[in-house]
Structures are given as structure tokens and as C-alpha cells.
mmCIF file of C-alpha atoms and ligand atoms in Angstrom:
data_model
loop_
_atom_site.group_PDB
_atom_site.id
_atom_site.type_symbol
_atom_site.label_atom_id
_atom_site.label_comp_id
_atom_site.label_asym_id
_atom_site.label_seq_id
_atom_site.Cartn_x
_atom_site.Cartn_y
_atom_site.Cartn_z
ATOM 1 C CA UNK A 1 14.775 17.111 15.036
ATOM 2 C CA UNK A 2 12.977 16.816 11.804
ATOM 3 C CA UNK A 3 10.112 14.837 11.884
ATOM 4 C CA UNK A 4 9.644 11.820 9.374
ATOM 5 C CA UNK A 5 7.532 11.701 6.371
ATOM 6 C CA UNK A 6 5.366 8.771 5.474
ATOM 7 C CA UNK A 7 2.829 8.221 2.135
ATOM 8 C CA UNK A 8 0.349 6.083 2.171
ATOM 9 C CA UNK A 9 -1.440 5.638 -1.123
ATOM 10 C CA UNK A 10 -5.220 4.126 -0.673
ATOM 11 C CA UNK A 11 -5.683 5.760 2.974
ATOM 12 C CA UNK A 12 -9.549 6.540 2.803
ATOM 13 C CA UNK A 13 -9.966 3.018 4.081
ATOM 14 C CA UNK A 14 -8.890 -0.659 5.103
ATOM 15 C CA UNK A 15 -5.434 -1.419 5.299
ATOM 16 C CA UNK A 16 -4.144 1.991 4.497
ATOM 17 C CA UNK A 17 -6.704 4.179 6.522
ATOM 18 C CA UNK A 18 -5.260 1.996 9.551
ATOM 19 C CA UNK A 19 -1.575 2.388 8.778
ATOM 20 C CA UNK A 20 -2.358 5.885 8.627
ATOM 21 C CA UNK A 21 -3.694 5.813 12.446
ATOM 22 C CA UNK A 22 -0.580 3.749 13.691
ATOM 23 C CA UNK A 23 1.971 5.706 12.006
ATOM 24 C CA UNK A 24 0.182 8.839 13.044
ATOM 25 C CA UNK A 25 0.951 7.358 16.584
ATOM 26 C CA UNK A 26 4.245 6.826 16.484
ATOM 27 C CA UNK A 27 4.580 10.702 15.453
ATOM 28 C CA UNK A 28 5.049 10.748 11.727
ATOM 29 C CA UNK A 29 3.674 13.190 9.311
ATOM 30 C CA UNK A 30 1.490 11.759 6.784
ATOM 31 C CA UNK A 31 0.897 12.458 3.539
ATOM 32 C CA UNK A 32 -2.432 10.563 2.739
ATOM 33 C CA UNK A 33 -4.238 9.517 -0.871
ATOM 34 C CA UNK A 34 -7.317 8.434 -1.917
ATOM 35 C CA UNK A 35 -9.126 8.089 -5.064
ATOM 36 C CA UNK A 36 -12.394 9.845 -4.439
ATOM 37 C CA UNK A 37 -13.682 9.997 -0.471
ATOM 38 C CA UNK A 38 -12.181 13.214 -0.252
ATOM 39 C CA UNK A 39 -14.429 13.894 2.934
ATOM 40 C CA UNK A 40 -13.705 10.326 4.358
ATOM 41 C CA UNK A 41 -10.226 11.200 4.088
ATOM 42 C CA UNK A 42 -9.816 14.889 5.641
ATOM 43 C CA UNK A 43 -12.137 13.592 8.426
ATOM 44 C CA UNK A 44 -9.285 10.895 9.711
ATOM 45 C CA UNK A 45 -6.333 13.779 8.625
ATOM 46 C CA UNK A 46 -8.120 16.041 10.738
ATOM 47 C CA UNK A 47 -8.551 13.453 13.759
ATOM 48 C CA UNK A 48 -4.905 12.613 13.423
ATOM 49 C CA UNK A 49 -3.503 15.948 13.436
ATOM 50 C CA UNK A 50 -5.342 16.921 16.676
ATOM 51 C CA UNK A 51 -4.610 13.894 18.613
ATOM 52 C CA UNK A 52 -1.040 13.205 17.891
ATOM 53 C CA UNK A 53 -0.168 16.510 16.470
ATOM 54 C CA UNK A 54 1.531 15.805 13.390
ATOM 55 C CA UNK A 55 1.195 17.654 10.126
ATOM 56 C CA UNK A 56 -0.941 16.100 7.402
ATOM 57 C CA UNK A 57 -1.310 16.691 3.763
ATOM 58 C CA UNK A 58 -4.309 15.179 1.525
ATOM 59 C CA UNK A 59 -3.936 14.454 -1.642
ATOM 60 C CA UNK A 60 -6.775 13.065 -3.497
ATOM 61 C CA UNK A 61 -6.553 11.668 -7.493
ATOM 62 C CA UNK A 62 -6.531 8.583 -9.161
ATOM 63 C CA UNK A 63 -2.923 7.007 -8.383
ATOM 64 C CA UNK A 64 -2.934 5.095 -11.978
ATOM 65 C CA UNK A 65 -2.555 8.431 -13.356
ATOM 66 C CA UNK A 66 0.894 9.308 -13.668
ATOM 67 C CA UNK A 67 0.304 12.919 -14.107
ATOM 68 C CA UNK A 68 -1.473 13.244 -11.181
ATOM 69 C CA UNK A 69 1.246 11.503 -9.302
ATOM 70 C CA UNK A 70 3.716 14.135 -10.164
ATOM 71 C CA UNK A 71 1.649 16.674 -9.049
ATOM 72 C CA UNK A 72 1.183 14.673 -5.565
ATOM 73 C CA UNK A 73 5.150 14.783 -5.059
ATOM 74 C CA UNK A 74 5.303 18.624 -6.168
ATOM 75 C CA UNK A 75 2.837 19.172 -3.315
ATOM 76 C CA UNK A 76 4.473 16.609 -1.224
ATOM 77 C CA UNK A 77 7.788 18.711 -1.876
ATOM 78 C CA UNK A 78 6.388 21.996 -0.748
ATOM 79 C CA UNK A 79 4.722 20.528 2.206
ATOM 80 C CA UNK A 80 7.887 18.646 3.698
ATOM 81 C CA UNK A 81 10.871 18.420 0.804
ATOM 82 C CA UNK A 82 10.970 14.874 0.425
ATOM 83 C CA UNK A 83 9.738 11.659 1.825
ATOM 84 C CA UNK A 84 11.050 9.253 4.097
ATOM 85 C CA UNK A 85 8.621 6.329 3.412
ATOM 86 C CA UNK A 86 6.120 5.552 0.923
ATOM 87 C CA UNK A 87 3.581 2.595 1.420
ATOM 88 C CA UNK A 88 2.417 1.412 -1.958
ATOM 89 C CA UNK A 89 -1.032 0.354 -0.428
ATOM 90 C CA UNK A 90 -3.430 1.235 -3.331
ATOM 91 C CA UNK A 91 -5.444 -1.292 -4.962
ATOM 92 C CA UNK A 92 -8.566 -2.897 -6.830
ATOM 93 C CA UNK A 93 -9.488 -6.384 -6.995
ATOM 94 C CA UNK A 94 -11.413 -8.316 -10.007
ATOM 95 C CA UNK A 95 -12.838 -11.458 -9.300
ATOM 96 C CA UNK A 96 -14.693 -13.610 -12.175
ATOM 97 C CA UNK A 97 -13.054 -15.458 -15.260
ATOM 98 C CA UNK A 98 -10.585 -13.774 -17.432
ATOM 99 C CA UNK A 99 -12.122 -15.002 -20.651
ATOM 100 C CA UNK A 100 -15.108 -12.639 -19.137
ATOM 101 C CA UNK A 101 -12.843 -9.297 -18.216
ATOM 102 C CA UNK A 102 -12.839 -7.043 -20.645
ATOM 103 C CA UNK A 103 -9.592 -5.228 -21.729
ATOM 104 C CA UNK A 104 -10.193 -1.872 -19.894
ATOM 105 C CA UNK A 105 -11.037 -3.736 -16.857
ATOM 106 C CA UNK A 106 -7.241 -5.712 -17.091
ATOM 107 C CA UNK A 107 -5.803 -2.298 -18.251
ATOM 108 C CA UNK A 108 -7.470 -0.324 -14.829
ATOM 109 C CA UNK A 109 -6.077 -3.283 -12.810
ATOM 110 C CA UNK A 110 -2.604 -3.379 -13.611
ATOM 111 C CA UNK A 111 -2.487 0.595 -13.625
ATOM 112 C CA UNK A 112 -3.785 0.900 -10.165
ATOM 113 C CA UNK A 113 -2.150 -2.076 -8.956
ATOM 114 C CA UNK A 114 1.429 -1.809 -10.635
ATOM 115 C CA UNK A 115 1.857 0.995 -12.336
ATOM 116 C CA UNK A 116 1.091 3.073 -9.392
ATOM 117 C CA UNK A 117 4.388 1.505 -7.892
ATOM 118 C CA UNK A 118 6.248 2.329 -10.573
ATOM 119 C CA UNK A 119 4.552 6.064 -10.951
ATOM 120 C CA UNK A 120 5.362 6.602 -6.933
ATOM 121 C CA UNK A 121 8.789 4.870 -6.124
ATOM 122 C CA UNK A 122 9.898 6.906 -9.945
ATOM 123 C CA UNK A 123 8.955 10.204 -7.893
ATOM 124 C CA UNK A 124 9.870 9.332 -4.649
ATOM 125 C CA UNK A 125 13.913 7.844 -5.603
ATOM 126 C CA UNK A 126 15.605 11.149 -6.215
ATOM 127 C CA UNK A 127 14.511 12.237 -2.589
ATOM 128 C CA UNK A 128 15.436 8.829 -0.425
ATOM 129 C CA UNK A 129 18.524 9.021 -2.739
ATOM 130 C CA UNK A 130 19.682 12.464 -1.976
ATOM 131 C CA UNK A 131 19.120 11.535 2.040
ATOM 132 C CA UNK A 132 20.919 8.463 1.702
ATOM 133 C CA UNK A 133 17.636 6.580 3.559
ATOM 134 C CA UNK A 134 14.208 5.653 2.873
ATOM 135 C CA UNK A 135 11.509 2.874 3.146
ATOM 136 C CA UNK A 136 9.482 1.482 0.358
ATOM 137 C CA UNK A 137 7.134 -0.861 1.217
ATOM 138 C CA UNK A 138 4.821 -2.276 -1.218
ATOM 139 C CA UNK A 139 1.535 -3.879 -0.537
ATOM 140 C CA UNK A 140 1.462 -7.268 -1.994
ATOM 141 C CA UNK A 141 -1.099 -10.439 -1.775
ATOM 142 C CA UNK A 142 -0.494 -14.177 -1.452
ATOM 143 C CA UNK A 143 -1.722 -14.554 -4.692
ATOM 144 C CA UNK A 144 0.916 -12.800 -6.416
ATOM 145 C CA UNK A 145 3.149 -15.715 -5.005
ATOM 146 C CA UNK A 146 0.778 -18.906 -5.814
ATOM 147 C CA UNK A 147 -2.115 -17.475 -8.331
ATOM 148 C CA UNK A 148 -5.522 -17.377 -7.758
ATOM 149 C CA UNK A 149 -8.239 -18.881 -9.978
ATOM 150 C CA UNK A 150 -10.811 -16.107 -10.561
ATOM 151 C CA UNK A 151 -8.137 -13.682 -10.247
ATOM 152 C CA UNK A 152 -5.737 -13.917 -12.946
ATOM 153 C CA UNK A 153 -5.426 -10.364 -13.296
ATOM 154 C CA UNK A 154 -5.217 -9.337 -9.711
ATOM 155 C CA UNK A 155 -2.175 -11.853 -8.963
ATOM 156 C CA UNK A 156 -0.195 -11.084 -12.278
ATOM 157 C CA UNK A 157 0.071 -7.741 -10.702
ATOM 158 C CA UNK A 158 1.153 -8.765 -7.554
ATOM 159 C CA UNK A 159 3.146 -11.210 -8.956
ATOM 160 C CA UNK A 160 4.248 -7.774 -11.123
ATOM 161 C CA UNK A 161 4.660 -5.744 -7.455
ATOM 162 C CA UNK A 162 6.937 -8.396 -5.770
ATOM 163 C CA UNK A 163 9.171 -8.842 -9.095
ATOM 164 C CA UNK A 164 9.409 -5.031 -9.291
ATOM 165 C CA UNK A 165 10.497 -5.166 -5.542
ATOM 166 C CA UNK A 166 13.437 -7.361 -5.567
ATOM 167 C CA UNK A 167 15.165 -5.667 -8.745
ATOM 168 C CA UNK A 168 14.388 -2.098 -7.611
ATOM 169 C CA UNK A 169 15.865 -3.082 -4.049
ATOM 170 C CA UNK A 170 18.955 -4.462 -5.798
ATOM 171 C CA UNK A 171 18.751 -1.096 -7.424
ATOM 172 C CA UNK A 172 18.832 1.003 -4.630
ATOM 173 C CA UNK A 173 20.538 -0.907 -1.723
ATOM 174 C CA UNK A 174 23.904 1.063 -2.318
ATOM 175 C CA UNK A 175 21.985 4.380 -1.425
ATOM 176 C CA UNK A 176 20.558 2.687 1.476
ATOM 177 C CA UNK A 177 16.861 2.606 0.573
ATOM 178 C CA UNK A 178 14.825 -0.835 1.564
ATOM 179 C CA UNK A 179 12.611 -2.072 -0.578
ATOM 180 C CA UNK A 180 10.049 -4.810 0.444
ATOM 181 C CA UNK A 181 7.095 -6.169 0.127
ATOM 182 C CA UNK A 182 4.027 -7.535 2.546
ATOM 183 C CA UNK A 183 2.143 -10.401 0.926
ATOM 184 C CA UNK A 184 -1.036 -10.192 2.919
ATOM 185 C CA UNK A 185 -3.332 -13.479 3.080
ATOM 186 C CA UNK A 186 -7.298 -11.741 3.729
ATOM 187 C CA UNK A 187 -7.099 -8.949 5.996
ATOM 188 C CA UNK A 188 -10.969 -8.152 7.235
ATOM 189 C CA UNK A 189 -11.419 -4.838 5.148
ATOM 190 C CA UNK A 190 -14.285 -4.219 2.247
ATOM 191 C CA UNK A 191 -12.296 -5.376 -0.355
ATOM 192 C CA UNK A 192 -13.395 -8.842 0.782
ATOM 193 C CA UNK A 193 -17.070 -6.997 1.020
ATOM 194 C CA UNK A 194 -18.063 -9.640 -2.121
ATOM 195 C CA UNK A 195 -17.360 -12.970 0.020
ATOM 196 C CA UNK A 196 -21.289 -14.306 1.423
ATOM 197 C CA UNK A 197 -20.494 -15.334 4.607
ATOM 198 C CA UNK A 198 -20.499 -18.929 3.534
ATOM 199 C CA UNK A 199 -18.038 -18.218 1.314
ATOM 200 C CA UNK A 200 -15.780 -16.124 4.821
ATOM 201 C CA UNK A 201 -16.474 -19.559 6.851
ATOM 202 C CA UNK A 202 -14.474 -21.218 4.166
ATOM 203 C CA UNK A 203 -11.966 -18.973 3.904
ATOM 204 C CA UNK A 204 -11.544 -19.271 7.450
ATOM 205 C CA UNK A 205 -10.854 -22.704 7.695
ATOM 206 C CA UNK A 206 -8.490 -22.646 5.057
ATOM 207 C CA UNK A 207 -6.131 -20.483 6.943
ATOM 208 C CA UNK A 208 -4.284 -22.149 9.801
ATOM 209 C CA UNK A 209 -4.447 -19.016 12.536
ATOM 210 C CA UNK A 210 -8.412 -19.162 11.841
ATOM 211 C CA UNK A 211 -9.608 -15.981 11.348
ATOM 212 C CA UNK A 212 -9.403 -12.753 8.935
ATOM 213 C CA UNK A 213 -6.833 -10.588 10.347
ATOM 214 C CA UNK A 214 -8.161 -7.486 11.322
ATOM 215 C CA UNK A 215 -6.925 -3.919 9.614
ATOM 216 C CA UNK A 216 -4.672 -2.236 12.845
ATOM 217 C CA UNK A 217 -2.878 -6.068 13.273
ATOM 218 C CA UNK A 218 -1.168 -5.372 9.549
ATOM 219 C CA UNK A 219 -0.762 -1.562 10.083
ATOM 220 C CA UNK A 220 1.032 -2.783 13.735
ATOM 221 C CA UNK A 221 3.535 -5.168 10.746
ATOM 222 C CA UNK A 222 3.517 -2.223 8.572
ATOM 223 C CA UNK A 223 5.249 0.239 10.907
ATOM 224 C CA UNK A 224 7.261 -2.594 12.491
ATOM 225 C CA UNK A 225 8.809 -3.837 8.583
ATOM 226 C CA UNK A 226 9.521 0.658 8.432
ATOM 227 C CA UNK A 227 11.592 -0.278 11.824
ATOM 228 C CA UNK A 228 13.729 -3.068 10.041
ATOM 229 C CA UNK A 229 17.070 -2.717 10.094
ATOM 230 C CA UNK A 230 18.666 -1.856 6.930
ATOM 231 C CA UNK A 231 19.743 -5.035 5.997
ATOM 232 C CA UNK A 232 16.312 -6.172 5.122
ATOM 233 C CA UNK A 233 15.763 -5.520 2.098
ATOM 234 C CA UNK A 234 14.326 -6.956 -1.055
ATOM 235 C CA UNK A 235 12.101 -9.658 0.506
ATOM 236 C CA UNK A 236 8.375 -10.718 -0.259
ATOM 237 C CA UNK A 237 7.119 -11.133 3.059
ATOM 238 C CA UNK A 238 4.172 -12.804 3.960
ATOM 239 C CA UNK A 239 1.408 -12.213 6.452
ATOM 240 C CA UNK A 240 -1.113 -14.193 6.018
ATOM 241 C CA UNK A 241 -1.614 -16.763 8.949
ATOM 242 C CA UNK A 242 0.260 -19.455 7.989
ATOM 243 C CA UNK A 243 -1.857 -19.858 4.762
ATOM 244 C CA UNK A 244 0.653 -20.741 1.950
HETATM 245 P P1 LIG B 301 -9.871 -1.369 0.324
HETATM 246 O O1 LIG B 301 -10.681 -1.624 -0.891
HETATM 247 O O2 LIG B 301 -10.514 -1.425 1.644
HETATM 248 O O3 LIG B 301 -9.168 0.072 0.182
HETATM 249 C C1 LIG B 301 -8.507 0.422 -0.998
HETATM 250 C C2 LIG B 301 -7.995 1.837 -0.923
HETATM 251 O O4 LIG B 301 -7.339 2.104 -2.173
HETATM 252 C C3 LIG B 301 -9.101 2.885 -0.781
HETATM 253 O O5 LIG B 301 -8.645 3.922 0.059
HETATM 254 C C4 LIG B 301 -9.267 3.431 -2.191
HETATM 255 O O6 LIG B 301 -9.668 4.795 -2.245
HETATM 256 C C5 LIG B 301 -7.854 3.298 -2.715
HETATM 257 N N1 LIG B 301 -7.788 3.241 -4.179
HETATM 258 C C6 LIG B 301 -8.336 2.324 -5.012
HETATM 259 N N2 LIG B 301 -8.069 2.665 -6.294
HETATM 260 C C7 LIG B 301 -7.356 3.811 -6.242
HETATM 261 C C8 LIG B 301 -6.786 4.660 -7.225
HETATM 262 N N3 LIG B 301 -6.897 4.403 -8.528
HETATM 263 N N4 LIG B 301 -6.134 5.778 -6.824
HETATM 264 C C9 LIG B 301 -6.014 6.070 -5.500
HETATM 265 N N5 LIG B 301 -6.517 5.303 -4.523
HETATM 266 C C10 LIG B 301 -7.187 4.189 -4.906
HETATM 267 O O7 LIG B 301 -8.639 -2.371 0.202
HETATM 268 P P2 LIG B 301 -7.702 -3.029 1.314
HETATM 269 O O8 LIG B 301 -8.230 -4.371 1.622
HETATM 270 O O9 LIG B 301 -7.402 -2.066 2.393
HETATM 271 O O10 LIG B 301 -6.396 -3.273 0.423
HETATM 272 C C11 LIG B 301 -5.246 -2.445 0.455
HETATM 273 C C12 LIG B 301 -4.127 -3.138 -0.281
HETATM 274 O O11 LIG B 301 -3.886 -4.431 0.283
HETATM 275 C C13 LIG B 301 -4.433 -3.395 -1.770
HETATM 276 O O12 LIG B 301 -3.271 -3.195 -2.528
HETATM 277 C C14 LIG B 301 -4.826 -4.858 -1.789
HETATM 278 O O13 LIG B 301 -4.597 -5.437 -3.057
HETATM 279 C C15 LIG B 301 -3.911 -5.427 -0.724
HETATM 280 N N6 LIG B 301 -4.377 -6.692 -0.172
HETATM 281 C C16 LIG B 301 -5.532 -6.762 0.541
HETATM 282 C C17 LIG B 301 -5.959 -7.982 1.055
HETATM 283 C C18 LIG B 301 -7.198 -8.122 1.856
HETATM 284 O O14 LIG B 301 -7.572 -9.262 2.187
HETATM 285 N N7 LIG B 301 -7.890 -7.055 2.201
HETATM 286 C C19 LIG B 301 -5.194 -9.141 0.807
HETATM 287 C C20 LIG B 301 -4.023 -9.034 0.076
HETATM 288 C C21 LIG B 301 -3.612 -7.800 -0.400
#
């Protein structure tokens, strides 16, 4: 049988260098991006491919850039002919007031954070459409539910990302492709590198499970929400603790 195909933009590290590991496990073929740690990133590929021998494909380039998105999926074509699920994983965070951001700063944010989405689910539609089947899950945060002060930016494109999911999965339920999204609360990754540890003790206690989740615990929901059954689709799902 064919094995399965999985992207996973934003793999170098964090939450998508983990979902890489568990869906390596469970036997799929990965096709993994990255802006920059190209050597970080063929290093895992590498480790993958020998210990659960599955096929992998790097594909390193700045996933804001459309261009360089549609040479991803002609690569991603010749190394498997489609795609069976793409995790929109991805993403920058700004933190500070947005009277201080400047306008290149908003315009990076919302083209690596939501524009990506739209650049990788445009590419990857004909293929899950042609199979009748496919997954697209898109990485999310609480805040692009409630807002965040400080982050203005950051949750206007989440808020952007879980909009964007419910219309596209209204879009393409008929050809039986699920679209979701995963709010996450604060996974334990360097993202949240910036918080002093004063500032991760109150954090803490603001969640009601009590701690950061770690990395592999939202790759394990990850590959579980890929599992779904069909009917789930279009939902903003959090995982966050209990938090909002
Ligand atoms: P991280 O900073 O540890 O890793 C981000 C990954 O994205 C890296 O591999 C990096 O190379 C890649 N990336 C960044 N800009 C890119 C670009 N322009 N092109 C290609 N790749 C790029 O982040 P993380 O904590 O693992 O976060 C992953 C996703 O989860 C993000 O979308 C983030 O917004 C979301 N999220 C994280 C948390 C959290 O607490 N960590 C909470 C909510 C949502």
C-alpha cells in the first residue's frame, strides 16, 4: 500500500520538529520545512529515515514567500505526487505595543502567520481534491480566540487562521478534506524563550492543568486530530489546559 504523505511547515524546531518525530512513528513520509536551520533540519530527516524508515524530503525557504511555496509543492510532487496532510505549523510571535511595531514588522507577521496558510492549503487543494481525502490542520493560539494585549498582531492572525479554517472547511467538505484548527494555550518550546522565569511562574498559575505543556504531548493531539473521523471538520480546537 502507498504510504501517506504529511507536511509540516516550521519543523526545525518546537511544536513542528516534534510532530515530525511522532508522525515519523506512526510510518508516514514527511515532507519537512524550515526557514533557515537547514543543518538542524536534515539532522532530524536523517534520524527519522533510519529509525522508522520512511522517506523524507527537506525543503528549506521562507514559507511567507509564495513563490517559494510553489516550488516546495513542485518538489513535493516529484517526490510523492501529492499530499495527504499538511500541518500549517509555521510561525513568529511579536510581543510589545502596536503603536511601537513598525509596518514591516505587522507585514512579516501576518505573511508568515496567515498568508502561509493561504500560500500552502492554495497548493495543496488540487491534490486532496483529486484523491477525494486529505487533512489540513492549522496551528492556531488561544489568542486568536480572546486577544492578547502586547500581541495585537500575533492574535489578528490567528484570529485570521481560525476564520480562514471554518470557510475553507465549508469549502472543501464535499470533496472530503477536513479542515481544523488546534488553538494551543503555551506549549514549552523557544518561542516562549522571552518569558523571565517570573514571568513562566505566572503563566503557570494562570492555567488550570499547571504547567507548560511539553512539545511531543501536542504532536501526540496532532496525529490523533489527523485520525479524526471525517466528520470533524471545521472546528477551532483548543489545547491549552483548561485556560480560556
Ligand atoms: P518555534 O519558534 O519553536 O518554531 C517555529 C518554527 O517555525 C521553526 O522551525 C522556524 O524555522 C519556523 N519558521 C518561522 N518563520 C518561518 C518562515 N517564514 N518560513 C518557514 N519556517 C518558519 O515555535 P513553536 O512554539 O513550535 O510554534 C509553532 C506554532 O505553534 C506557531 O504557529 C505558533 O504560533 C503556534 N503556537 C505556539 C504556542 C506556544 O506556546 N509555543 C502557543 C500557541 C500557538
Amino acid at each position: 500500500m502507498k504510504r501517506k504523505t504529511v507536511l509540516i511547515t516550521g519543523a526545525s524546531r518546537g511544536i513542528g520538529r516534534a510532530a515530525a518525530t511522532a508522525f515519523a512513528k506512526e510510518g508516514y513520509d514527511l515532507v519537512l520545512n524550515c526557514i533557515r536551520s537547514t543543518n538542524e533540519l536534515s539532522r532530524l530527516a536523517d534520524r527519522l529515515k533510519e529509525s522508522f524508515s520512511i522517506r523524507t524530503l527537506c525543503c528549506c525557504g521562507d514559507i511567507a514567500d509564495y513563490s517559494f511555496v510553489c516550488r516546495m509543492f513542485e518538489e513535493i510532487r516529484a517526490f510523492s505526487g501529492g499530499l495527504d496532510i499538511l500541518i500549517n505549523n509555521a510561525g513568529i510571535s511579536y510581543i510589545g505595543l502596536l503603536s511601537d511595531m513598525s509596518y514591516p514588522d505587522w507585514e512579516a507577521l501576518l505573511h508568515t502567520n496567515l498568508t502561509s496558510v493561504f500560500s500552502c492549503c492554495k497548493c495543496a487543494i488540487p491534490y486532496m481534491v483529486s484523491q477525494k481525502s486529505g487533512k489540513i490542520i492549522n496551528i492556531s493560539s488561544d489568542w486568536g480566540i480572546c486577544g492578547a494585549s502586547c500581541e495585537v498582531a500575533y492574535s489578528a492572525a490567528k484570529g485570521g487562521v481560525n476564520a480562514f479554517t471554518k470557510a475553507l472547511a465549508k469549502e472543501l467538505a464535499p470533496s472530503n478534506v477536513q479542515v481544523n484548527a488546534v488553538a494551543f494555550g503555551v506549549i514549552d518550546t523557544d518561542m516562549n524563550a522571552c518569558f523571565d522565569s517570573g514571568e513562566r511562574a505566572q503563566l503557570k498559575e494562570e492555567i488550570p492543568a499547571g504547567y507548560f505543556a511539553k512539545p511531543c504531548e501536542a504532536a501526540a493531539f496532532l496525529c490523533q486530530l489527523a485520525h479524526a473521523p471525517s466528520y470533524l471538520t471545521g472546528q477551532i480546537i483548543s489545547f491549552d489546559g483548561g485556560w480560556i
